Amino acid sequence: MTTIEKHLDDTTFATYESEVRSYCRNWPAVFDTAEGAWLTSVDGKQYLDFFAGAGALNYGHNHPALAEPLIDYLVRGGITHGLDMSTRAKGEFLRTFADKILTPRGLDYKVQFPGPTGTNAVESALKLARKVTGRESIISFTNAFHGMTLGSLSVTGNAAKRAGAGVPLVHTTPMPFDNYFDGTVEDFGWFERVLDDQGSGLNRPAAVIVETVQGEGGVNVARTAWLRALAELCHDREILLIVDDVQMGCGRTGEFFSFEFAGITPDIVTLSKSIGGYGLPLALTLMKPELDVWAPGEHNGTFRGNNPAFVTATAALNQFWSDDLLTRDVHRKGAMIAEVFEELATTHDGVSHRGRGMVRGLVFDEPGQAGEVCALAYEAGLLAETSGPEDQVVKLLPPLTIDEDDLDHGLGILADAVAQVNPARTSGVTA
Ligand code: PMP
């Protein structure tokens, strides 16, 4: 161990970093380098990454097709910081995004660059919806997660996260997400009724904000029919539909946008996490052109033009979205995960699974078991996190580019961990 490594043990972080730190508590390794789906710690141990920066690393760590243009850009003195000034890097990104993503899908959106995080995109989407409609109320869904700033928290479900606000989170109304009542109550019964009932007390909403798959909320997957009915309801009542694709966009569910499969066109879309391609911060708020009523600078921010991220974002769009190979890969590898999860669910009591594309959740009736599985997986060199209101779901977000052998290897670690935590009902778990 070098002197520096000796100083980088647990105590460094416990001594100097705020108590707010979180992931490093469950994964105390000190990470140093990474390649593809693997991270290496300062003491040389390798970890397989089924977490992928919470969806910010869909193309894995340090992909050479993204690293090379970034290095070239830095070496030639390309602009690093440019507020929202026009730069070559931004122009190339805008053109590539239009050519590779919007035009082939028949989508007509103007692109806003808010601050570079997901919550920045959500805040701008909410603000824009209120400005366009002149209404204040926003509809969100049970178990939604949209970020940690006040506007985003106001449309987030989790009680503990909401409590952190310290002020009332107002002007929003939660509605049941798809299947909230396990199919026992008609899905839109409540929402339609309160919209139409002059005695309901619901102010006419400006917008509905929804995730097609709720990532933090426990990998809850909205069905096509539910999403279509929601889009229709919003359209009929002149309520704007915002799809928050911060975690599920950029191919996580297969197609570039997670709503494509349902054949709906949201009024506003938020993107962040993997849009920068390389784990560099970048966010977009996409809006139908007629909604672009912003006055210049009305929604502002110092770090809107992250030019190195434009470079890697452009490279990622060229590398991965010039054909449908990645989409097909995601569906294939997603099915591999689902197959292993199905076997685990059939052979272990109190275990079920759900997901779409390469976001998959293994759900435990006894919530603590999900955390135990993730802890054992970590010991065996696999990073996977829990999600859901009771942390009852092991959520898998491997890089979309992961090798099938690595995927198999990680699923094997998980299956072993499940077997230790929740002994099999019958033999024959294979992974
Ligand atoms: N929206 C969704 C759907 C998310 O999953 C997240 C982050 N997990 C956010 C918004 C917030 O993004 P950020 O953490 O970059 O602010």
Tab-separated table of C-alpha atoms and ligand atoms in Angstrom:
chain	number	residue	atom	x	y	z
A	1	MET	CA	0.000	0.000	0.000
A	2	THR	CA	1.329	3.468	-0.815
A	3	THR	CA	1.193	6.303	1.716
A	4	ILE	CA	-1.764	7.831	-0.105
A	5	GLU	CA	-3.694	4.557	-0.033
A	6	LYS	CA	-3.015	4.184	3.692
A	7	HIS	CA	-4.664	7.540	4.231
A	8	LEU	CA	-7.619	6.626	2.084
A	9	ASP	CA	-9.113	4.125	4.480
A	10	ASP	CA	-12.577	4.451	5.958
A	11	THR	CA	-11.520	7.065	8.496
A	12	THR	CA	-10.797	9.703	5.830
A	13	PHE	CA	-14.417	9.783	4.763
A	14	ALA	CA	-15.891	9.381	8.233
A	15	THR	CA	-13.698	12.214	9.504
A	16	TYR	CA	-14.148	14.767	6.779
A	17	GLU	CA	-17.304	13.976	4.853
A	18	SER	CA	-20.788	14.880	6.026
A	19	GLU	CA	-23.086	12.322	7.629
A	20	VAL	CA	-25.282	12.715	4.556
A	21	ARG	CA	-23.059	10.315	2.603
A	22	SER	CA	-24.935	7.151	1.727
A	23	TYR	CA	-23.772	4.675	-0.954
A	24	CYS	CA	-20.291	4.518	0.589
A	25	ARG	CA	-21.802	3.163	3.808
A	26	ASN	CA	-23.030	-0.033	2.150
A	27	TRP	CA	-20.063	-0.207	-0.207
A	28	PRO	CA	-17.101	0.924	1.929
A	29	ALA	CA	-14.429	0.083	-0.685
A	30	VAL	CA	-12.380	3.044	-1.912
A	31	PHE	CA	-12.763	2.870	-5.686
A	32	ASP	CA	-10.030	4.019	-7.987
A	33	THR	CA	-10.395	2.960	-11.614
A	34	ALA	CA	-13.106	1.477	-13.788
A	35	GLU	CA	-13.576	-0.081	-17.195
A	36	GLY	CA	-16.808	-1.265	-18.776
A	37	ALA	CA	-18.843	-3.008	-16.097
A	38	TRP	CA	-15.978	-3.299	-13.600
A	39	LEU	CA	-14.650	-1.039	-10.864
A	40	THR	CA	-11.341	-1.581	-9.096
A	41	SER	CA	-10.669	-0.440	-5.541
A	42	VAL	CA	-7.395	0.996	-4.256
A	43	ASP	CA	-6.527	-2.403	-2.784
A	44	GLY	CA	-6.955	-4.073	-6.167
A	45	LYS	CA	-10.293	-5.834	-5.606
A	46	GLN	CA	-12.653	-5.859	-8.592
A	47	TYR	CA	-16.373	-5.201	-8.364
A	48	LEU	CA	-18.933	-5.949	-11.027
A	49	ASP	CA	-21.261	-2.981	-11.428
A	50	PHE	CA	-25.007	-3.746	-11.544
A	51	PHE	CA	-25.734	-0.183	-10.421
A	52	ALA	CA	-24.144	1.875	-13.211
A	53	GLY	CA	-24.163	5.215	-11.410
A	54	ALA	CA	-27.893	4.854	-10.701
A	55	GLY	CA	-28.447	4.849	-14.439
A	56	ALA	CA	-25.837	7.490	-15.335
A	57	LEU	CA	-23.495	4.912	-16.881
A	58	ASN	CA	-25.699	3.059	-19.370
A	59	TYR	CA	-22.675	2.693	-21.669
A	60	GLY	CA	-20.394	1.506	-18.863
A	61	HIS	CA	-17.316	3.141	-17.387
A	62	ASN	CA	-14.757	4.913	-19.577
A	63	HIS	CA	-15.952	3.556	-22.918
A	64	PRO	CA	-13.057	4.138	-25.372
A	65	ALA	CA	-15.398	5.475	-28.090
A	66	LEU	CA	-16.333	8.256	-25.667
A	67	ALA	CA	-12.987	8.695	-23.917
A	68	GLU	CA	-11.062	9.366	-27.132
A	69	PRO	CA	-13.098	12.343	-28.398
A	70	LEU	CA	-13.157	13.743	-24.855
A	71	ILE	CA	-9.370	13.534	-24.520
A	72	ASP	CA	-8.909	15.072	-27.994
A	73	TYR	CA	-11.296	17.888	-27.080
A	74	LEU	CA	-9.438	18.683	-23.856
A	75	VAL	CA	-6.028	18.470	-25.528
A	76	ARG	CA	-7.040	20.857	-28.321
A	77	GLY	CA	-8.275	23.391	-25.759
A	78	GLY	CA	-12.016	22.984	-26.415
A	79	ILE	CA	-14.317	25.188	-24.326
A	80	THR	CA	-14.995	23.596	-20.933
A	81	HIS	CA	-17.364	26.132	-19.435
A	82	GLY	CA	-19.534	28.370	-21.535
A	83	LEU	CA	-22.756	29.159	-19.643
A	84	ASP	CA	-25.303	28.898	-22.434
A	85	MET	CA	-23.144	30.524	-25.068
A	86	SER	CA	-23.129	28.896	-28.484
A	87	THR	CA	-20.184	26.546	-28.863
A	88	ARG	CA	-19.147	24.055	-31.492
A	89	ALA	CA	-19.610	21.208	-28.990
A	90	LYS	CA	-23.170	22.325	-28.180
A	91	GLY	CA	-24.059	22.791	-31.842
A	92	GLU	CA	-22.760	19.347	-32.734
A	93	PHE	CA	-24.733	17.827	-29.886
A	94	LEU	CA	-27.984	19.581	-30.901
A	95	ARG	CA	-27.646	18.480	-34.525
A	96	THR	CA	-26.766	14.907	-33.579
A	97	PHE	CA	-29.623	14.688	-31.076
A	98	ALA	CA	-32.035	15.887	-33.770
A	99	ASP	CA	-30.604	13.558	-36.455
A	100	LYS	CA	-30.192	10.379	-34.398
A	101	ILE	CA	-32.987	10.646	-31.857
A	102	LEU	CA	-35.771	13.136	-32.597
A	103	THR	CA	-36.164	12.997	-36.389
A	104	PRO	CA	-36.166	9.180	-36.778
A	105	ARG	CA	-38.894	9.005	-34.111
A	106	GLY	CA	-40.976	11.763	-35.656
A	107	LEU	CA	-40.591	13.845	-32.477
A	108	ASP	CA	-40.603	17.623	-32.601
A	109	TYR	CA	-39.133	19.026	-29.385
A	110	LYS	CA	-37.202	22.160	-28.529
A	111	VAL	CA	-34.245	21.430	-26.238
A	112	GLN	CA	-33.659	23.358	-23.031
A	113	PHE	CA	-30.438	22.927	-21.066
A	114	PRO	CA	-31.303	23.382	-17.403
A	115	GLY	CA	-28.667	22.839	-14.715
A	116	PRO	CA	-26.950	19.501	-15.250
A	117	THR	CA	-28.781	17.195	-12.831
A	118	GLY	CA	-32.068	15.339	-13.074
A	119	THR	CA	-33.741	17.492	-10.473
A	120	ASN	CA	-32.784	20.617	-12.442
A	121	ALA	CA	-34.644	19.243	-15.462
A	122	VAL	CA	-37.691	18.380	-13.341
A	123	GLU	CA	-37.773	21.845	-11.733
A	124	SER	CA	-37.708	23.503	-15.149
A	125	ALA	CA	-40.442	21.180	-16.466
A	126	LEU	CA	-42.755	21.988	-13.540
A	127	LYS	CA	-42.059	25.703	-13.826
A	128	LEU	CA	-42.711	25.678	-17.564
A	129	ALA	CA	-45.973	23.721	-17.209
A	130	ARG	CA	-47.217	26.254	-14.655
A	131	LYS	CA	-46.204	29.177	-16.833
A	132	VAL	CA	-47.817	27.742	-19.980
A	133	THR	CA	-51.131	26.863	-18.324
A	134	GLY	CA	-51.335	29.577	-15.676
A	135	ARG	CA	-52.317	26.827	-13.223
A	136	GLU	CA	-50.418	25.837	-10.114
A	137	SER	CA	-51.353	22.278	-9.272
A	138	ILE	CA	-49.338	19.247	-10.453
A	139	ILE	CA	-50.459	15.613	-10.319
A	140	SER	CA	-47.810	13.076	-9.318
A	141	PHE	CA	-48.014	9.363	-8.539
A	142	THR	CA	-47.618	7.151	-5.513
A	143	ASN	CA	-43.993	5.979	-5.120
A	144	ALA	CA	-42.724	8.520	-7.648
A	145	PHE	CA	-39.203	9.899	-7.349
A	146	HIS	CA	-38.251	13.084	-9.149
A	147	GLY	CA	-35.326	14.582	-7.203
A	148	MET	CA	-34.343	16.293	-3.989
A	149	THR	CA	-34.927	20.018	-4.588
A	150	LEU	CA	-38.196	21.461	-3.295
A	151	GLY	CA	-40.245	21.354	-6.504
A	152	SER	CA	-39.084	17.827	-7.309
A	153	LEU	CA	-39.634	16.703	-3.715
A	154	SER	CA	-43.171	18.040	-3.867
A	155	VAL	CA	-43.945	15.452	-6.579
A	156	THR	CA	-41.935	12.673	-4.885
A	157	GLY	CA	-43.754	10.055	-2.816
A	158	ASN	CA	-41.235	8.823	-0.244
A	159	ALA	CA	-42.170	10.170	3.201
A	160	ALA	CA	-38.604	10.246	4.566
A	161	LYS	CA	-37.301	12.178	1.567
A	162	ARG	CA	-40.249	14.599	1.725
A	163	ALA	CA	-39.656	15.183	5.430
A	164	GLY	CA	-36.180	16.495	4.633
A	165	ALA	CA	-37.728	19.532	2.960
A	166	GLY	CA	-38.542	21.143	6.307
A	167	VAL	CA	-41.271	23.249	4.692
A	168	PRO	CA	-44.715	22.312	3.391
A	169	LEU	CA	-44.599	20.694	-0.039
A	170	VAL	CA	-47.686	22.103	-1.646
A	171	HIS	CA	-49.581	22.545	-4.909
A	172	THR	CA	-49.277	18.877	-5.835
A	173	THR	CA	-51.682	15.948	-5.534
A	174	PRO	CA	-50.642	12.281	-5.601
A	175	MET	CA	-52.700	9.768	-7.586
A	176	PRO	CA	-52.382	5.962	-7.577
A	177	PHE	CA	-49.749	4.655	-9.993
A	178	ASP	CA	-50.628	1.722	-12.246
A	179	ASN	CA	-51.655	-1.359	-10.252
A	180	TYR	CA	-51.544	0.461	-6.896
A	181	PHE	CA	-54.613	-1.480	-5.781
A	182	ASP	CA	-53.354	-4.792	-7.258
A	183	GLY	CA	-55.976	-4.627	-9.988
A	184	THR	CA	-58.876	-4.445	-7.528
A	185	VAL	CA	-59.877	-0.882	-8.414
A	186	GLU	CA	-60.243	0.536	-11.892
A	187	ASP	CA	-56.991	2.390	-12.532
A	188	PHE	CA	-58.264	5.810	-13.529
A	189	GLY	CA	-61.515	5.710	-11.612
A	190	TRP	CA	-60.315	8.026	-8.861
A	191	PHE	CA	-58.356	10.421	-11.051
A	192	GLU	CA	-61.159	10.908	-13.597
A	193	ARG	CA	-63.759	11.281	-10.886
A	194	VAL	CA	-61.940	14.009	-8.947
A	195	LEU	CA	-61.106	15.872	-12.152
A	196	ASP	CA	-64.754	16.002	-13.146
A	197	ASP	CA	-66.321	16.480	-9.708
A	198	GLN	CA	-66.753	20.168	-8.852
A	199	GLY	CA	-66.920	19.112	-5.213
A	200	SER	CA	-63.649	17.137	-5.182
A	201	GLY	CA	-61.431	19.989	-4.002
A	202	LEU	CA	-58.855	19.299	-6.720
A	203	ASN	CA	-57.662	22.438	-8.457
A	204	ARG	CA	-57.468	21.966	-12.208
A	205	PRO	CA	-53.896	20.721	-12.706
A	206	ALA	CA	-51.253	22.244	-14.949
A	207	ALA	CA	-49.548	18.915	-15.557
A	208	VAL	CA	-49.138	15.278	-14.667
A	209	ILE	CA	-45.578	14.042	-14.067
A	210	VAL	CA	-44.897	10.320	-14.458
A	211	GLU	CA	-42.108	7.749	-14.760
A	212	THR	CA	-42.955	4.860	-17.113
A	213	VAL	CA	-40.997	2.594	-14.762
A	214	GLN	CA	-40.538	3.905	-11.240
A	215	GLY	CA	-36.869	3.265	-10.489
A	216	GLU	CA	-36.422	4.527	-6.936
A	217	GLY	CA	-40.029	3.626	-6.116
A	218	GLY	CA	-39.351	-0.125	-6.481
A	219	VAL	CA	-39.209	-0.914	-10.222
A	220	ASN	CA	-42.939	-0.421	-10.707
A	221	VAL	CA	-43.733	-0.865	-14.381
A	222	ALA	CA	-46.632	1.031	-15.945
A	223	ARG	CA	-48.515	-0.998	-18.529
A	224	THR	CA	-48.961	0.214	-22.095
A	225	ALA	CA	-52.727	0.526	-21.687
A	226	TRP	CA	-52.323	2.577	-18.497
A	227	LEU	CA	-49.840	4.971	-20.134
A	228	ARG	CA	-52.082	5.370	-23.168
A	229	ALA	CA	-55.115	6.046	-21.023
A	230	LEU	CA	-53.118	8.589	-19.009
A	231	ALA	CA	-51.952	10.361	-22.180
A	232	GLU	CA	-55.523	10.414	-23.482
A	233	LEU	CA	-56.915	11.730	-20.214
A	234	CYS	CA	-54.324	14.534	-20.160
A	235	HIS	CA	-54.988	15.405	-23.780
A	236	ASP	CA	-58.788	15.492	-23.328
A	237	ARG	CA	-58.588	17.656	-20.193
A	238	GLU	CA	-55.814	19.939	-21.572
A	239	ILE	CA	-53.384	18.892	-18.857
A	240	LEU	CA	-49.719	18.717	-19.873
A	241	LEU	CA	-48.059	15.307	-19.694
A	242	ILE	CA	-44.483	15.303	-18.405
A	243	VAL	CA	-42.538	12.035	-18.676
A	244	ASP	CA	-39.554	12.003	-16.329
A	245	ASP	CA	-37.067	9.883	-18.288
A	246	VAL	CA	-34.090	10.830	-16.126
A	247	GLN	CA	-33.480	7.214	-15.048
A	248	MET	CA	-35.398	5.179	-17.640
A	249	GLY	CA	-34.343	7.110	-20.750
A	250	CYS	CA	-31.246	6.621	-22.942
A	251	GLY	CA	-32.034	2.964	-23.667
A	252	ARG	CA	-32.541	1.589	-20.157
A	253	THR	CA	-35.854	-0.022	-21.111
A	254	GLY	CA	-34.732	-0.842	-24.675
A	255	GLU	CA	-35.800	2.079	-26.863
A	256	PHE	CA	-34.100	5.465	-26.431
A	257	PHE	CA	-37.133	6.961	-24.685
A	258	SER	CA	-38.968	4.738	-22.228
A	259	PHE	CA	-42.386	5.895	-23.515
A	260	GLU	CA	-41.824	4.925	-27.167
A	261	PHE	CA	-43.171	1.407	-26.727
A	262	ALA	CA	-46.528	2.802	-25.606
A	263	GLY	CA	-46.895	5.027	-28.666
A	264	ILE	CA	-47.456	8.173	-26.617
A	265	THR	CA	-45.904	11.614	-27.133
A	266	PRO	CA	-45.453	13.563	-23.892
A	267	ASP	CA	-45.650	17.355	-23.945
A	268	ILE	CA	-42.458	17.666	-21.883
A	269	VAL	CA	-39.665	15.129	-21.295
A	270	THR	CA	-36.835	15.311	-18.784
A	271	LEU	CA	-33.506	13.563	-19.426
A	272	SER	CA	-30.270	13.471	-17.446
A	273	LYS	CA	-28.060	10.680	-16.022
A	274	SER	CA	-26.894	8.825	-19.179
A	275	ILE	CA	-27.512	11.586	-21.721
A	276	GLY	CA	-23.922	12.789	-21.105
A	277	GLY	CA	-22.775	9.266	-22.012
A	278	TYR	CA	-19.673	9.194	-19.855
A	279	GLY	CA	-21.092	9.957	-16.435
A	280	LEU	CA	-20.521	13.678	-16.971
A	281	PRO	CA	-23.384	15.872	-15.732
A	282	LEU	CA	-25.844	17.017	-18.399
A	283	ALA	CA	-29.618	17.397	-18.440
A	284	LEU	CA	-32.221	18.241	-21.052
A	285	THR	CA	-35.788	19.426	-20.820
A	286	LEU	CA	-37.593	18.713	-24.073
A	287	MET	CA	-40.788	20.583	-24.865
A	288	LYS	CA	-43.206	20.701	-27.750
A	289	PRO	CA	-42.348	23.883	-29.718
A	290	GLU	CA	-45.651	25.597	-28.890
A	291	LEU	CA	-44.830	25.254	-25.166
A	292	ASP	CA	-41.553	27.122	-25.496
A	293	VAL	CA	-42.845	30.305	-23.896
A	294	TRP	CA	-39.757	31.052	-21.832
A	295	ALA	CA	-38.485	34.628	-21.808
A	296	PRO	CA	-34.707	34.763	-22.385
A	297	GLY	CA	-32.907	33.857	-19.154
A	298	GLU	CA	-36.167	33.296	-17.280
A	299	HIS	CA	-34.856	29.923	-16.145
A	300	ASN	CA	-31.147	30.305	-15.656
A	301	GLY	CA	-28.051	28.611	-14.252
A	302	THR	CA	-24.253	28.754	-14.403
A	303	PHE	CA	-23.643	25.145	-15.378
A	304	ARG	CA	-26.116	24.648	-18.212
A	305	GLY	CA	-23.555	24.194	-20.950
A	306	ASN	CA	-21.306	21.359	-19.821
A	307	ASN	CA	-19.233	21.251	-22.992
A	308	PRO	CA	-17.131	18.136	-22.221
A	309	ALA	CA	-20.471	16.379	-21.621
A	310	PHE	CA	-21.745	17.619	-25.004
A	311	VAL	CA	-18.699	15.957	-26.571
A	312	THR	CA	-19.284	12.585	-24.889
A	313	ALA	CA	-23.059	12.852	-25.405
A	314	THR	CA	-22.557	13.376	-29.141
A	315	ALA	CA	-20.091	10.486	-29.296
A	316	ALA	CA	-22.556	8.231	-27.433
A	317	LEU	CA	-25.416	9.084	-29.794
A	318	ASN	CA	-23.205	8.339	-32.811
A	319	GLN	CA	-21.805	5.159	-31.302
A	320	PHE	CA	-24.983	3.612	-29.882
A	321	TRP	CA	-27.988	5.194	-31.598
A	322	SER	CA	-27.130	5.020	-35.297
A	323	ASP	CA	-28.912	1.645	-35.534
A	324	ASP	CA	-31.094	-0.585	-33.353
A	325	LEU	CA	-28.354	-2.950	-32.168
A	326	LEU	CA	-28.291	-1.609	-28.620
A	327	THR	CA	-32.072	-1.756	-28.329
A	328	ARG	CA	-32.068	-5.393	-29.423
A	329	ASP	CA	-29.217	-6.149	-27.003
A	330	VAL	CA	-31.114	-4.563	-24.130
A	331	HIS	CA	-34.196	-6.654	-24.834
A	332	ARG	CA	-32.089	-9.821	-25.089
A	333	LYS	CA	-30.082	-9.213	-21.920
A	334	GLY	CA	-33.206	-8.025	-20.114
A	335	ALA	CA	-34.819	-11.360	-20.958
A	336	MET	CA	-31.739	-13.175	-19.568
A	337	ILE	CA	-32.157	-11.369	-16.250
A	338	ALA	CA	-35.906	-12.024	-16.237
A	339	GLU	CA	-35.303	-15.742	-16.793
A	340	VAL	CA	-32.988	-16.021	-13.798
A	341	PHE	CA	-35.350	-13.913	-11.668
A	342	GLU	CA	-38.292	-16.079	-12.704
A	343	GLU	CA	-36.441	-19.165	-11.554
A	344	LEU	CA	-35.544	-17.514	-8.249
A	345	ALA	CA	-39.171	-16.482	-7.802
A	346	THR	CA	-40.460	-19.982	-8.453
A	347	THR	CA	-37.975	-21.671	-6.174
A	348	HIS	CA	-38.016	-19.275	-3.200
A	349	ASP	CA	-40.944	-18.315	-1.016
A	350	GLY	CA	-41.913	-14.667	-0.860
A	351	VAL	CA	-39.895	-13.631	-3.927
A	352	SER	CA	-41.272	-12.125	-7.139
A	353	HIS	CA	-39.837	-10.030	-9.958
A	354	ARG	CA	-40.729	-7.257	-12.352
A	355	GLY	CA	-39.080	-4.909	-14.818
A	356	ARG	CA	-38.661	-3.924	-18.433
A	357	GLY	CA	-35.545	-3.983	-20.629
A	358	MET	CA	-32.480	-3.772	-18.381
A	359	VAL	CA	-34.135	-2.389	-15.274
A	360	ARG	CA	-35.165	-5.384	-13.205
A	361	GLY	CA	-36.355	-5.781	-9.642
A	362	LEU	CA	-36.309	-8.847	-7.411
A	363	VAL	CA	-39.003	-8.203	-4.827
A	364	PHE	CA	-38.984	-9.695	-1.319
A	365	ASP	CA	-42.136	-10.033	0.783
A	366	GLU	CA	-39.867	-9.711	3.812
A	367	PRO	CA	-38.286	-6.333	3.081
A	368	GLY	CA	-35.028	-6.854	5.038
A	369	GLN	CA	-34.046	-9.718	2.746
A	370	ALA	CA	-33.351	-7.386	-0.192
A	371	GLY	CA	-30.735	-5.486	1.827
A	372	GLU	CA	-29.186	-8.745	3.031
A	373	VAL	CA	-28.918	-10.004	-0.546
A	374	CYS	CA	-27.205	-6.770	-1.632
A	375	ALA	CA	-24.802	-6.954	1.343
A	376	LEU	CA	-23.807	-10.542	0.491
A	377	ALA	CA	-23.482	-9.619	-3.192
A	378	TYR	CA	-21.108	-6.802	-2.236
A	379	GLU	CA	-18.942	-9.211	-0.242
A	380	ALA	CA	-18.792	-11.399	-3.355
A	381	GLY	CA	-17.800	-8.424	-5.535
A	382	LEU	CA	-21.110	-7.243	-6.983
A	383	LEU	CA	-22.673	-3.798	-6.640
A	384	ALA	CA	-26.478	-3.809	-6.599
A	385	GLU	CA	-28.772	-1.467	-4.684
A	386	THR	CA	-32.182	-1.725	-3.083
A	387	SER	CA	-35.192	0.404	-3.922
A	388	GLY	CA	-38.853	0.750	-2.992
A	389	PRO	CA	-40.565	2.408	-0.016
A	390	GLU	CA	-39.366	-0.337	2.325
A	391	ASP	CA	-36.149	-1.088	0.439
A	392	GLN	CA	-37.763	-4.402	-0.402
A	393	VAL	CA	-36.534	-4.614	-3.997
A	394	VAL	CA	-33.085	-5.558	-5.309
A	395	LYS	CA	-32.847	-3.249	-8.291
A	396	LEU	CA	-30.577	-4.173	-11.196
A	397	LEU	CA	-29.276	-1.477	-13.533
A	398	PRO	CA	-26.256	-3.092	-15.213
A	399	PRO	CA	-24.518	-1.125	-17.967
A	400	LEU	CA	-26.460	-1.798	-21.186
A	401	THR	CA	-23.146	-2.699	-22.828
A	402	ILE	CA	-22.212	-5.409	-20.304
A	403	ASP	CA	-20.830	-8.707	-21.708
A	404	GLU	CA	-23.202	-11.636	-21.420
A	405	ASP	CA	-20.537	-13.572	-19.474
A	406	ASP	CA	-20.277	-10.769	-16.931
A	407	LEU	CA	-24.057	-10.564	-16.709
A	408	ASP	CA	-24.201	-14.323	-16.066
A	409	HIS	CA	-21.460	-14.047	-13.473
A	410	GLY	CA	-23.298	-11.306	-11.582
A	411	LEU	CA	-26.615	-13.134	-11.740
A	412	GLY	CA	-24.871	-16.191	-10.303
A	413	ILE	CA	-23.609	-14.117	-7.359
A	414	LEU	CA	-27.132	-12.818	-6.797
A	415	ALA	CA	-28.675	-16.289	-6.954
A	416	ASP	CA	-26.159	-17.526	-4.354
A	417	ALA	CA	-26.963	-14.562	-2.126
A	418	VAL	CA	-30.709	-15.189	-2.427
A	419	ALA	CA	-30.150	-18.862	-1.543
A	420	GLN	CA	-28.298	-17.852	1.636
A	421	VAL	CA	-30.876	-15.325	2.739
A	422	ASN	CA	-33.997	-17.226	1.737
A	423	PRO	CA	-33.374	-20.980	1.394
A	424	ALA	CA	-34.874	-22.551	-1.717
A	425	ARG	CA	-38.254	-24.264	-1.493
A	426	THR	CA	-37.091	-26.839	-4.012
A	427	SER	CA	-33.647	-27.550	-5.416
A	428	GLY	CA	-32.518	-26.601	-8.881
A	429	VAL	CA	-31.781	-22.884	-8.808
A	430	THR	CA	-29.465	-22.268	-11.675
A	431	ALA	CA	-27.952	-19.037	-12.772
B	1	PMP	N1	-36.015	11.779	-11.736
B	1	PMP	C1	-35.835	10.457	-11.658
B	1	PMP	C2	-36.833	9.538	-12.298
B	1	PMP	C3	-34.726	9.923	-10.987
B	1	PMP	O1	-34.559	8.595	-10.899
B	1	PMP	C4	-33.795	10.817	-10.407
B	1	PMP	C5	-32.566	10.312	-9.671
B	1	PMP	N2	-32.588	9.064	-9.149
B	1	PMP	C6	-34.037	12.189	-10.508
B	1	PMP	C7	-35.151	12.636	-11.188
B	1	PMP	C8	-33.099	13.185	-9.898
B	1	PMP	O2	-31.890	13.222	-10.572
B	1	PMP	P1	-30.623	13.867	-9.882
B	1	PMP	O3	-30.246	12.964	-8.746
B	1	PMP	O4	-29.576	13.911	-10.951
B	1	PMP	O5	-31.022	15.225	-9.422
